[in-house]
Coordinates of C-alpha atoms and ligand atoms in Angstrom, one line a residue:
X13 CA -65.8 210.2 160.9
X14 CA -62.8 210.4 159.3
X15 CA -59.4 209.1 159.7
X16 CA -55.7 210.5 158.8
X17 CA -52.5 208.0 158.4
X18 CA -49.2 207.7 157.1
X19 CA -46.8 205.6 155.3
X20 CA -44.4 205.5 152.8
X21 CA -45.9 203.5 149.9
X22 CA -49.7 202.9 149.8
X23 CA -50.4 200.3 147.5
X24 CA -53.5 200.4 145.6
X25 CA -54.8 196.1 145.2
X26 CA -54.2 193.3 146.9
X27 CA -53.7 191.0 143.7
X28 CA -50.0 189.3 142.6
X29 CA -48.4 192.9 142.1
X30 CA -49.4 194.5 145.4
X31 CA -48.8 191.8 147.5
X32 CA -45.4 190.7 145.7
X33 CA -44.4 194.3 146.1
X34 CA -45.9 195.0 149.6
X35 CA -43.6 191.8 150.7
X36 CA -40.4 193.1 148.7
X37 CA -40.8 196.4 150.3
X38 CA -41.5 195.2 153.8
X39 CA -38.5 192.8 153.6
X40 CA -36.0 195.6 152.8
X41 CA -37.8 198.0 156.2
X42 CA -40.1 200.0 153.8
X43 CA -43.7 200.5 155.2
X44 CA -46.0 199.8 153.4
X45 CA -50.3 200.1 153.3
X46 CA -52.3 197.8 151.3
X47 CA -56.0 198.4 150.3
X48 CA -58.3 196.3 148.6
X49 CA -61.9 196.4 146.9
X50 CA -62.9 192.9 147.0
X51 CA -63.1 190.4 150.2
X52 CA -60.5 188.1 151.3
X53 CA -62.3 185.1 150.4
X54 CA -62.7 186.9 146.9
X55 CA -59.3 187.6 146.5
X56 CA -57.8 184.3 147.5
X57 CA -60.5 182.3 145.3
X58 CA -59.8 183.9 141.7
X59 CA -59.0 181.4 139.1
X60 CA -55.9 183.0 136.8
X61 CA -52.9 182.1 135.7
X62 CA -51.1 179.0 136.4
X63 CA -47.1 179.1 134.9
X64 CA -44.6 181.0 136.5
X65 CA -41.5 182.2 135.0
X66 CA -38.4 181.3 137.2
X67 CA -38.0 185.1 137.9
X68 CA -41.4 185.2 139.5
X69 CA -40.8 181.8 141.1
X70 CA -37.6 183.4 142.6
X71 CA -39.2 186.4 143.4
X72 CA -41.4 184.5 146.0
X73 CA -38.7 182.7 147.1
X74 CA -37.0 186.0 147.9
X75 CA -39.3 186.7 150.6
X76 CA -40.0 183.8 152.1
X77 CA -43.1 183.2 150.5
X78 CA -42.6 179.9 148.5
X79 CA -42.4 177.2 150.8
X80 CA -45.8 175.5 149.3
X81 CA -45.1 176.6 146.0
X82 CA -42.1 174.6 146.1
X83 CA -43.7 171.3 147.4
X84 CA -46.5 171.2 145.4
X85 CA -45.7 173.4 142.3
X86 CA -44.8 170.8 139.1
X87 CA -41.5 171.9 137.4
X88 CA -42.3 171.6 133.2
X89 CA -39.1 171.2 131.2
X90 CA -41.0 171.2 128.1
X91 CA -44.2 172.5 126.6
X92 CA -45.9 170.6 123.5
X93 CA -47.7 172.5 120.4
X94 CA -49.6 170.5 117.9
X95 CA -50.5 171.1 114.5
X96 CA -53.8 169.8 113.1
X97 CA -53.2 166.6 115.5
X98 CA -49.5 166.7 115.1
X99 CA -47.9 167.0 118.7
X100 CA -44.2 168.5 118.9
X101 CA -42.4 168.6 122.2
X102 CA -40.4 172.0 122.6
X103 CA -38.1 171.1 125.1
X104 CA -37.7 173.9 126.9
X105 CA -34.4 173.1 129.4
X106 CA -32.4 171.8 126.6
X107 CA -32.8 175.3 124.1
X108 CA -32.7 177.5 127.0
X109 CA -29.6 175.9 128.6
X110 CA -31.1 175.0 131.6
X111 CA -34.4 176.8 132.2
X112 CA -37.9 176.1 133.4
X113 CA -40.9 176.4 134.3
X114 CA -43.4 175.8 137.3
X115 CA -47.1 174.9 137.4
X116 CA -48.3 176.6 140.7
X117 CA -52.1 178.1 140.7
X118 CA -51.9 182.1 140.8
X119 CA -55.1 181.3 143.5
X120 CA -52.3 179.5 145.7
X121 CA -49.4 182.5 145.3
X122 CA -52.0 185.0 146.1
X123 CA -52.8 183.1 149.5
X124 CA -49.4 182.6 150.2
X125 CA -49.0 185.9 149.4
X126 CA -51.9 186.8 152.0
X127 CA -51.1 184.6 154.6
X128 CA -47.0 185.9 154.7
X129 CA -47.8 189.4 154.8
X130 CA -50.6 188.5 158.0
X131 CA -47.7 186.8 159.6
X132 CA -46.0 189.3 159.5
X133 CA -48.2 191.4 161.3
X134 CA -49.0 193.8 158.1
X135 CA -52.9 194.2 157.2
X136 CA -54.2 194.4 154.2
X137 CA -57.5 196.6 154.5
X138 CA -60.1 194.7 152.3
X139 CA -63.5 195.1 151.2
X140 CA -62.3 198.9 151.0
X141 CA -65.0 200.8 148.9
X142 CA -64.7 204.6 147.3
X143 CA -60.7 204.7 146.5
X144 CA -59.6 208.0 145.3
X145 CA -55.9 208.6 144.8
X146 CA -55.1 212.3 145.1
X147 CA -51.9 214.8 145.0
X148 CA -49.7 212.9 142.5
X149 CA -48.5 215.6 140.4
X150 CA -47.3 217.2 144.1
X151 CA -45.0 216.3 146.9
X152 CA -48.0 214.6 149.2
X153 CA -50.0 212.1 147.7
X154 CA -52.2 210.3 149.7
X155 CA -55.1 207.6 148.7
X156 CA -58.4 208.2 150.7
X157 CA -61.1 205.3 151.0
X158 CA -64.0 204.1 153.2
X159 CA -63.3 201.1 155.4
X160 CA -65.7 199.7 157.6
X161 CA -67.9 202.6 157.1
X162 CA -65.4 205.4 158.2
X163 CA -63.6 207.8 155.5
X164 CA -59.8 207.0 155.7
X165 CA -56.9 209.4 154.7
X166 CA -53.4 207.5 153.6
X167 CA -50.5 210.0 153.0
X168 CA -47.5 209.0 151.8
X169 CA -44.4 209.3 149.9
X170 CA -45.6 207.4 146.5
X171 CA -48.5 205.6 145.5
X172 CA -48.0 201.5 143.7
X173 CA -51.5 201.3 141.3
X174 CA -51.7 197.4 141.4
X175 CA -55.2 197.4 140.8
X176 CA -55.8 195.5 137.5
X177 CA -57.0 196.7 134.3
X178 CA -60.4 198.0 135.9
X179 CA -58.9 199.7 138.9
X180 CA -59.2 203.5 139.7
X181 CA -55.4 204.6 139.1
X182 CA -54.8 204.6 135.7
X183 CA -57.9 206.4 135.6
X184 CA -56.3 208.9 138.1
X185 CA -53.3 210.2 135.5
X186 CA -54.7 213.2 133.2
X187 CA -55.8 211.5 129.9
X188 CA -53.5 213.8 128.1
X189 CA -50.8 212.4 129.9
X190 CA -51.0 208.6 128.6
X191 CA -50.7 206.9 125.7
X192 CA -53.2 203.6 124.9
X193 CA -52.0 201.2 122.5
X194 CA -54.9 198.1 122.4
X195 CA -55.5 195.2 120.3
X196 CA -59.0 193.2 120.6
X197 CA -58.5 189.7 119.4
X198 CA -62.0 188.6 118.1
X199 CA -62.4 185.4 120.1
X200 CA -61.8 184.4 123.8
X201 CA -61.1 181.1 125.9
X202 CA -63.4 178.9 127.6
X203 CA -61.6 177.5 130.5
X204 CA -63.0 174.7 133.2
X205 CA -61.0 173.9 135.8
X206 CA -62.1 169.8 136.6
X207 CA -61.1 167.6 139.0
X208 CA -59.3 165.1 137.0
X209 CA -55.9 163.5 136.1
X210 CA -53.9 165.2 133.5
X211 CA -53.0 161.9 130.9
X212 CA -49.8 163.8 129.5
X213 CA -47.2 165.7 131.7
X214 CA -46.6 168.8 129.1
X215 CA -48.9 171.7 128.9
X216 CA -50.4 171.0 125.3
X217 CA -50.8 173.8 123.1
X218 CA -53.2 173.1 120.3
X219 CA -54.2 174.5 116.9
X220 CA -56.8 173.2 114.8
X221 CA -59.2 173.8 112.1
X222 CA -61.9 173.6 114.8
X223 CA -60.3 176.3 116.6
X224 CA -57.2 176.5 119.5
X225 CA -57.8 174.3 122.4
X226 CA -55.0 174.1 125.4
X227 CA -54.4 171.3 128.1
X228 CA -52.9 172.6 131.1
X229 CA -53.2 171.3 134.3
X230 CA -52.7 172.5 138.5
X231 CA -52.1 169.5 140.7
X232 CA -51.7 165.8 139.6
X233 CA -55.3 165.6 140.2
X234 CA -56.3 169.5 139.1
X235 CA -56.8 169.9 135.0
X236 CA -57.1 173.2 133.4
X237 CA -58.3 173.0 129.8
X238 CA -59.3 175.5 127.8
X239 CA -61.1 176.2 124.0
X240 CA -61.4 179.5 122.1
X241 CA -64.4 180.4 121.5
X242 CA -66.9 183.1 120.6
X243 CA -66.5 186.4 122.9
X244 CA -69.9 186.5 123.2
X245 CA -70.6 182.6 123.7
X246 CA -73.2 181.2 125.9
X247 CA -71.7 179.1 128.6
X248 CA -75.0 177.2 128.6
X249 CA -74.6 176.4 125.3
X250 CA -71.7 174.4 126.7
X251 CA -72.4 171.5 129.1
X252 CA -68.8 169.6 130.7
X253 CA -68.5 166.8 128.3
X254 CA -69.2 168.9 125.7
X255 CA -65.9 170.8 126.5
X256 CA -63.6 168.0 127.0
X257 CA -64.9 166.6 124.0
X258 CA -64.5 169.5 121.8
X259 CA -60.8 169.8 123.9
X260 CA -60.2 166.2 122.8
X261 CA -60.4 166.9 118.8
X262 CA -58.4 169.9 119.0
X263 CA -55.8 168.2 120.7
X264 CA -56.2 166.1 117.1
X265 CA -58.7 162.9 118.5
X266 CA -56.2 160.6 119.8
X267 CA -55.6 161.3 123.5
X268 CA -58.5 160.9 125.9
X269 CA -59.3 163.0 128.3
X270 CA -59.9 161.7 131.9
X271 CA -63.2 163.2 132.8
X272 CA -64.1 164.8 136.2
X273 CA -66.1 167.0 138.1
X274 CA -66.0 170.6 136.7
X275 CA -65.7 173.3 139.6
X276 CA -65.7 176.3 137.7
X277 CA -66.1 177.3 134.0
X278 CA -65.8 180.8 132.4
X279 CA -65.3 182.7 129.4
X280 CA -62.2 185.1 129.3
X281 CA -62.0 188.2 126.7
X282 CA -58.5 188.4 124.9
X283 CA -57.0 191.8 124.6
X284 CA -53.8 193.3 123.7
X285 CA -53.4 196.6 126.2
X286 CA -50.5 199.2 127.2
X287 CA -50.5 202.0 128.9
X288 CA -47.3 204.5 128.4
X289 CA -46.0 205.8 130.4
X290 CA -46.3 203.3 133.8
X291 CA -45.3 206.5 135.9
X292 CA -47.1 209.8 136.6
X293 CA -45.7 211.6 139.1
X294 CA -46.0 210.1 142.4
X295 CA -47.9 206.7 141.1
X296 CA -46.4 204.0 139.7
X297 CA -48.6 201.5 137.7
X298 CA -47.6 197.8 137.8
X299 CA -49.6 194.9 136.6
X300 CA -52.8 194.6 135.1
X301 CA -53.4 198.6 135.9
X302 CA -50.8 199.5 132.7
X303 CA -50.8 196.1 131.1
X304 CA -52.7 193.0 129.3
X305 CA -51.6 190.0 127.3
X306 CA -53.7 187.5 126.0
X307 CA -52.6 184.6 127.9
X308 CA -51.5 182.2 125.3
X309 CA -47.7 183.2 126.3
X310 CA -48.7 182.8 130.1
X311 CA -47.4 186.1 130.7
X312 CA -50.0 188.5 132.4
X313 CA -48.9 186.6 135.9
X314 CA -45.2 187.0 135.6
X315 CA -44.9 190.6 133.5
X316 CA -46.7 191.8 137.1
X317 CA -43.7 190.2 139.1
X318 CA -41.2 191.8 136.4
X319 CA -42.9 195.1 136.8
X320 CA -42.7 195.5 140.8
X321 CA -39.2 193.7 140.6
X322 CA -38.1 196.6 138.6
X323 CA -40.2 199.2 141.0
X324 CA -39.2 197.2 144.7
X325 CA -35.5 198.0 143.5
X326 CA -36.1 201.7 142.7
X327 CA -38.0 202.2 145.9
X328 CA -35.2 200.2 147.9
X329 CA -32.7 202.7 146.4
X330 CA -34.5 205.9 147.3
X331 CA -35.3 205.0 150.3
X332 CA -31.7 203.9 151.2
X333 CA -29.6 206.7 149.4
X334 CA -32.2 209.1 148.4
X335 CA -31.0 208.5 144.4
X336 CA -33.9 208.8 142.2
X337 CA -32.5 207.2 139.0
X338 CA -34.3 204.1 139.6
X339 CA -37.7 205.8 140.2
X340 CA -37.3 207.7 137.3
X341 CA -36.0 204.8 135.1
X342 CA -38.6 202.4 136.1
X343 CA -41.2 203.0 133.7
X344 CA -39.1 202.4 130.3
X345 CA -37.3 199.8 132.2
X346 CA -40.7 198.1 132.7
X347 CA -42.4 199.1 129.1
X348 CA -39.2 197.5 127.5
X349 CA -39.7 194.1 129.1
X350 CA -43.6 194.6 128.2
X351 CA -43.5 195.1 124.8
X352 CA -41.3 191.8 124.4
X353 CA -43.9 190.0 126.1
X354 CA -46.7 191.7 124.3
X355 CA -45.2 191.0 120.8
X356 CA -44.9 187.1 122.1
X357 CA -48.1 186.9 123.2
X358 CA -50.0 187.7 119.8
X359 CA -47.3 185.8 118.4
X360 CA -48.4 182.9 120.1
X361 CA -52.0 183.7 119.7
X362 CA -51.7 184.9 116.1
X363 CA -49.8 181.0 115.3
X364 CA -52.4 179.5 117.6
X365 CA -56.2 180.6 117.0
X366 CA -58.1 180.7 114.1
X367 CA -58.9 184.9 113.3
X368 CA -62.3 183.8 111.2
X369 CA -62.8 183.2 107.3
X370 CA -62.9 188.0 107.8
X371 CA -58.9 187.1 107.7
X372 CA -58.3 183.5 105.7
X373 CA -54.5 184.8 104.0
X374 CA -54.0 185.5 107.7
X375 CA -54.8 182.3 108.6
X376 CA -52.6 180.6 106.3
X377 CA -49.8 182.8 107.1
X378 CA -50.2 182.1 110.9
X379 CA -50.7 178.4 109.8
X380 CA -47.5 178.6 108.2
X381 CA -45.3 180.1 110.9
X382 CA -46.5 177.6 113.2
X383 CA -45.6 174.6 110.5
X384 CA -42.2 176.6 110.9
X385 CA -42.1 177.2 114.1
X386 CA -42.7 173.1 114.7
X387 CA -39.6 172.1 112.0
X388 CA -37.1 174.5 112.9
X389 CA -34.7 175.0 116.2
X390 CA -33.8 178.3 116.1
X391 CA -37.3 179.2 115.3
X392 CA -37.8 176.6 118.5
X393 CA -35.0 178.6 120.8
X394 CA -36.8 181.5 120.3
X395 CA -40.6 180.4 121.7
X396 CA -38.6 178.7 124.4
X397 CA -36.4 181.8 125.9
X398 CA -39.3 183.9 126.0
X399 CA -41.8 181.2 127.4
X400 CA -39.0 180.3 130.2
X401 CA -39.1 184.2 130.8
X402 CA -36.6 186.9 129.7
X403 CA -34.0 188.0 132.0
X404 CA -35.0 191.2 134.5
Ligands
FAS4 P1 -55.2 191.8 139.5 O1 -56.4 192.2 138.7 O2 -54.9 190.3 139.8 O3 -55.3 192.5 141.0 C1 -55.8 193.8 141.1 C2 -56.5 193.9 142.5 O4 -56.9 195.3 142.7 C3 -57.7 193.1 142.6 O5 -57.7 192.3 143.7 C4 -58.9 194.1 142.6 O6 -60.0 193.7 143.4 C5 -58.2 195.3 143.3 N1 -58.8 196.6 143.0 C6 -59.3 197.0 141.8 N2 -59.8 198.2 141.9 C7 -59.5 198.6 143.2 C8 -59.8 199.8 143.9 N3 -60.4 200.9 143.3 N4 -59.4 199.9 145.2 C9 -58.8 198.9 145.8 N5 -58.5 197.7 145.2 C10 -58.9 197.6 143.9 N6 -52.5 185.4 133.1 C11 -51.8 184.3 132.8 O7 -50.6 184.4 132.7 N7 -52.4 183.2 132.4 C12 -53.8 183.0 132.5 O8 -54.3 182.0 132.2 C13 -54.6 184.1 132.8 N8 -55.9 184.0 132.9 C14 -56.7 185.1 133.3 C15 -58.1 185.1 133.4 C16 -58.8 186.2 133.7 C17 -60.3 186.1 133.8 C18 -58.2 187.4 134.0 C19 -59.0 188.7 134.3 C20 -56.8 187.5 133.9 C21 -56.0 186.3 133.6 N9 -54.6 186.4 133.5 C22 -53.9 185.3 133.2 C23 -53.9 187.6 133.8 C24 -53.8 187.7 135.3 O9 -53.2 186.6 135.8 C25 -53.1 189.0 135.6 O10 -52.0 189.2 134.8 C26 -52.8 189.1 137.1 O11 -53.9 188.9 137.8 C27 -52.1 190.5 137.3 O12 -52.1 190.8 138.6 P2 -52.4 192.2 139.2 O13 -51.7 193.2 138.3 O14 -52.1 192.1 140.6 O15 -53.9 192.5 138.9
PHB5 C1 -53.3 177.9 132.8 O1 -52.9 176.8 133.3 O2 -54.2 178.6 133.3 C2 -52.6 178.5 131.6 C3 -51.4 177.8 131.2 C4 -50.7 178.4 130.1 C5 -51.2 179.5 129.5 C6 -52.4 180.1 129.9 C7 -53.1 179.6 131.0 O3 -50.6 180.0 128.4

């Protein structure tokens, strides 16, 4: 059996960039379909990111999807890095006139996320198997897909690949056509997520001669910690209070870590990825399917919500005057706000991890900046605008 539909946008992913751009859409009278390879239950479980940019805060604001991110989410005016022990508070509001940011679980916006668009009486078709995006380099693209055993047909006017870095629509633009750019970084983070009281407010950035090591946190009663570590390391090499202990002496020994039970540990690969252009025809990529940070700068989150911000307001205009400019400006508009958060990000990792004894004048440089970084405020200003978020 096989099944034929129609809408304007089908959007490929049901992660923070489809949703947040299914809402935007919706909001403005712009119909949308969303499809998505996992389960719900898979979806709204994922442990990711957990600081949001007040452009992605207002974002979710925008379309009425915020109301528990705004109870429970924890507003951070500062951020703390620490040198071999030596903890400096980077007060964010007071550098960056005013800004912030919040501590909200990218498990919780993706629910919200979920549970607004259900309310609405959208779907979302999950657990959708077989995706093949076709027609983009025409006038009549659709996306075809089994769900719930039939063969579905979904033509439309454009097509939004939000479907991370190992989706199929990046994959669907002629090689030819793109450009890669890629950076492996060789270490990755270990990252538990325990039930247990944060004992400092700020998010704690840490580098030591043992390696990086970052406190964050989700809920008063919710840590996040994590430790760089090998990219191939052996999570059973690692037992809890071996973590928090190892977390504890890059932090520099002298704060101690409330213990709890740890609900979830994993190791997470860093990588440095764009994809150029984010437009082929009728498909637009946004999010993870053109772009990855490593997420010392906390960006990967919020560079999606910048990315459909940018593709929302393009789609509005079409859609409303028939102009084009938007559309056709997205992609640059996008990549320029990407790179800027790309060169943070391996600015931050570059300050913050130790690259091995294969690169020890690179070590000492990177030590170096960071001892600069730490005595200087303009060198300051600058780590806070960009961690508050640059403007759309
Ligand atoms: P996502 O990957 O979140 O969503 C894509 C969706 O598309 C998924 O639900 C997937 O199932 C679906 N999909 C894939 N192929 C499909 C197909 N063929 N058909 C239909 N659906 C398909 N960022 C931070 O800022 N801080 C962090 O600490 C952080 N930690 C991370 C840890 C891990 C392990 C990973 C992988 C990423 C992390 N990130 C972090 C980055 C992360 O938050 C991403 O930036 C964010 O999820 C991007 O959202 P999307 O672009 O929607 O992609
Ligand atoms: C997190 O809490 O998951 C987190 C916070 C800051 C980062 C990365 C991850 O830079």
């Amino acid at each position: 059996m096989h099944t034929q539909s129609a809408t304007k946008v089908a959007i490929v992913g049901a992660g923070p960039a489809g949703l947040l751009l299914g809402a935007l859409l919706e909001q403005r009278g712009i119909d949308t379909v969303i499809i998505e390879r996992q389960t719900r239950a898979h979806v709204e479980a994922r442990l990711r990111a957990g600081v949001l940019e007040q452009g992605t805060q207002n974002l979710l604001r925008e379309v009425g999807a915020a109301e528990r991110m705004d109870r429970d989410g924890l507003v951070h005016t500062s951020v703390e890095l620490a040198l071999d022990g030596e903890r400096v508070k980077i007060d964010l509001q007071g550098l960056t006139g005013g800004k912030a940011v919040m501590v909200y679980g990218q498990t919780q916006i993706v629910q919200d996320l979920v549970a607004h668009r259900l309310a609405s009486g959208r779907d979302i078709l999950f657990e959708v198997s077989d995706t093949t995006i076709d027609g983009i380099s025409g006038a009549s693209p659709s996306v075809s897909f089994v769900h719930g055993g039939v063969r579905k047909t979904v033509s439309c006017d454009y097509i939004a690949g939000c479907d991370g870095f190992h989706g199929a629509c990046r994959g669907a633009i002629p090689a030819e056509k793109l450009t890669v750019f890629e950076k492996i970084y060789p270490f990755a983070w270990l990252g538990i997520l325990a039930h247990c009281a944060p004992p400092a407010e700020d998010l704690i950035y840490a580098r030591h001669e043992r390696g990086f090591g970052l406190y964050s946190m989700r809920s008063p009663v919710l840590a996040r910690h994590y430790i760089q570590c090998r990219p191939d390391e052996n999570l059973a090499e690692w037992p809890d209070e071996k973590v928090f202990d190892e977390l504890e002496l890059r932090l520099g020994g002298r704060t101690t870590l409330p213990r709890g039970e740890v609900i979830d540990k994993s190791v997470t690969p860093m990588r440095s990825f764009v994809t150029e252009p984010m437009r082929y025809g009728r498909l637009f990529l946004a999010g993870d399917a053109a772009h990855i940070v490593p997420p010392t700068g906390a960006k990967g989150l919020n560079l999606a919500a910048g990315d459909v911000h940018y593709l929302s307001e393009g789609l509005t205009d079409f859609y409303r005057t028939g102009s084009e400019a938007g559309l056709d400006a997205y992609s640059d508009r996008a990549l320029a706000r990407v790179w800027k958060a790309q060169r943070f990000s391996w600015w931050m990792t570059s300050m913050l991890h130790d690259f091995g004894p294969g690169d020890a004048f690179g070590n000492r440089v990177y030590r170096a900046e960071l001892d600069y970084v730490l005595s200087s405020q303009p060198a300051m200003t600058t780590l806070a605008e960009n961690y508050v978020g640059l403007p759309y």
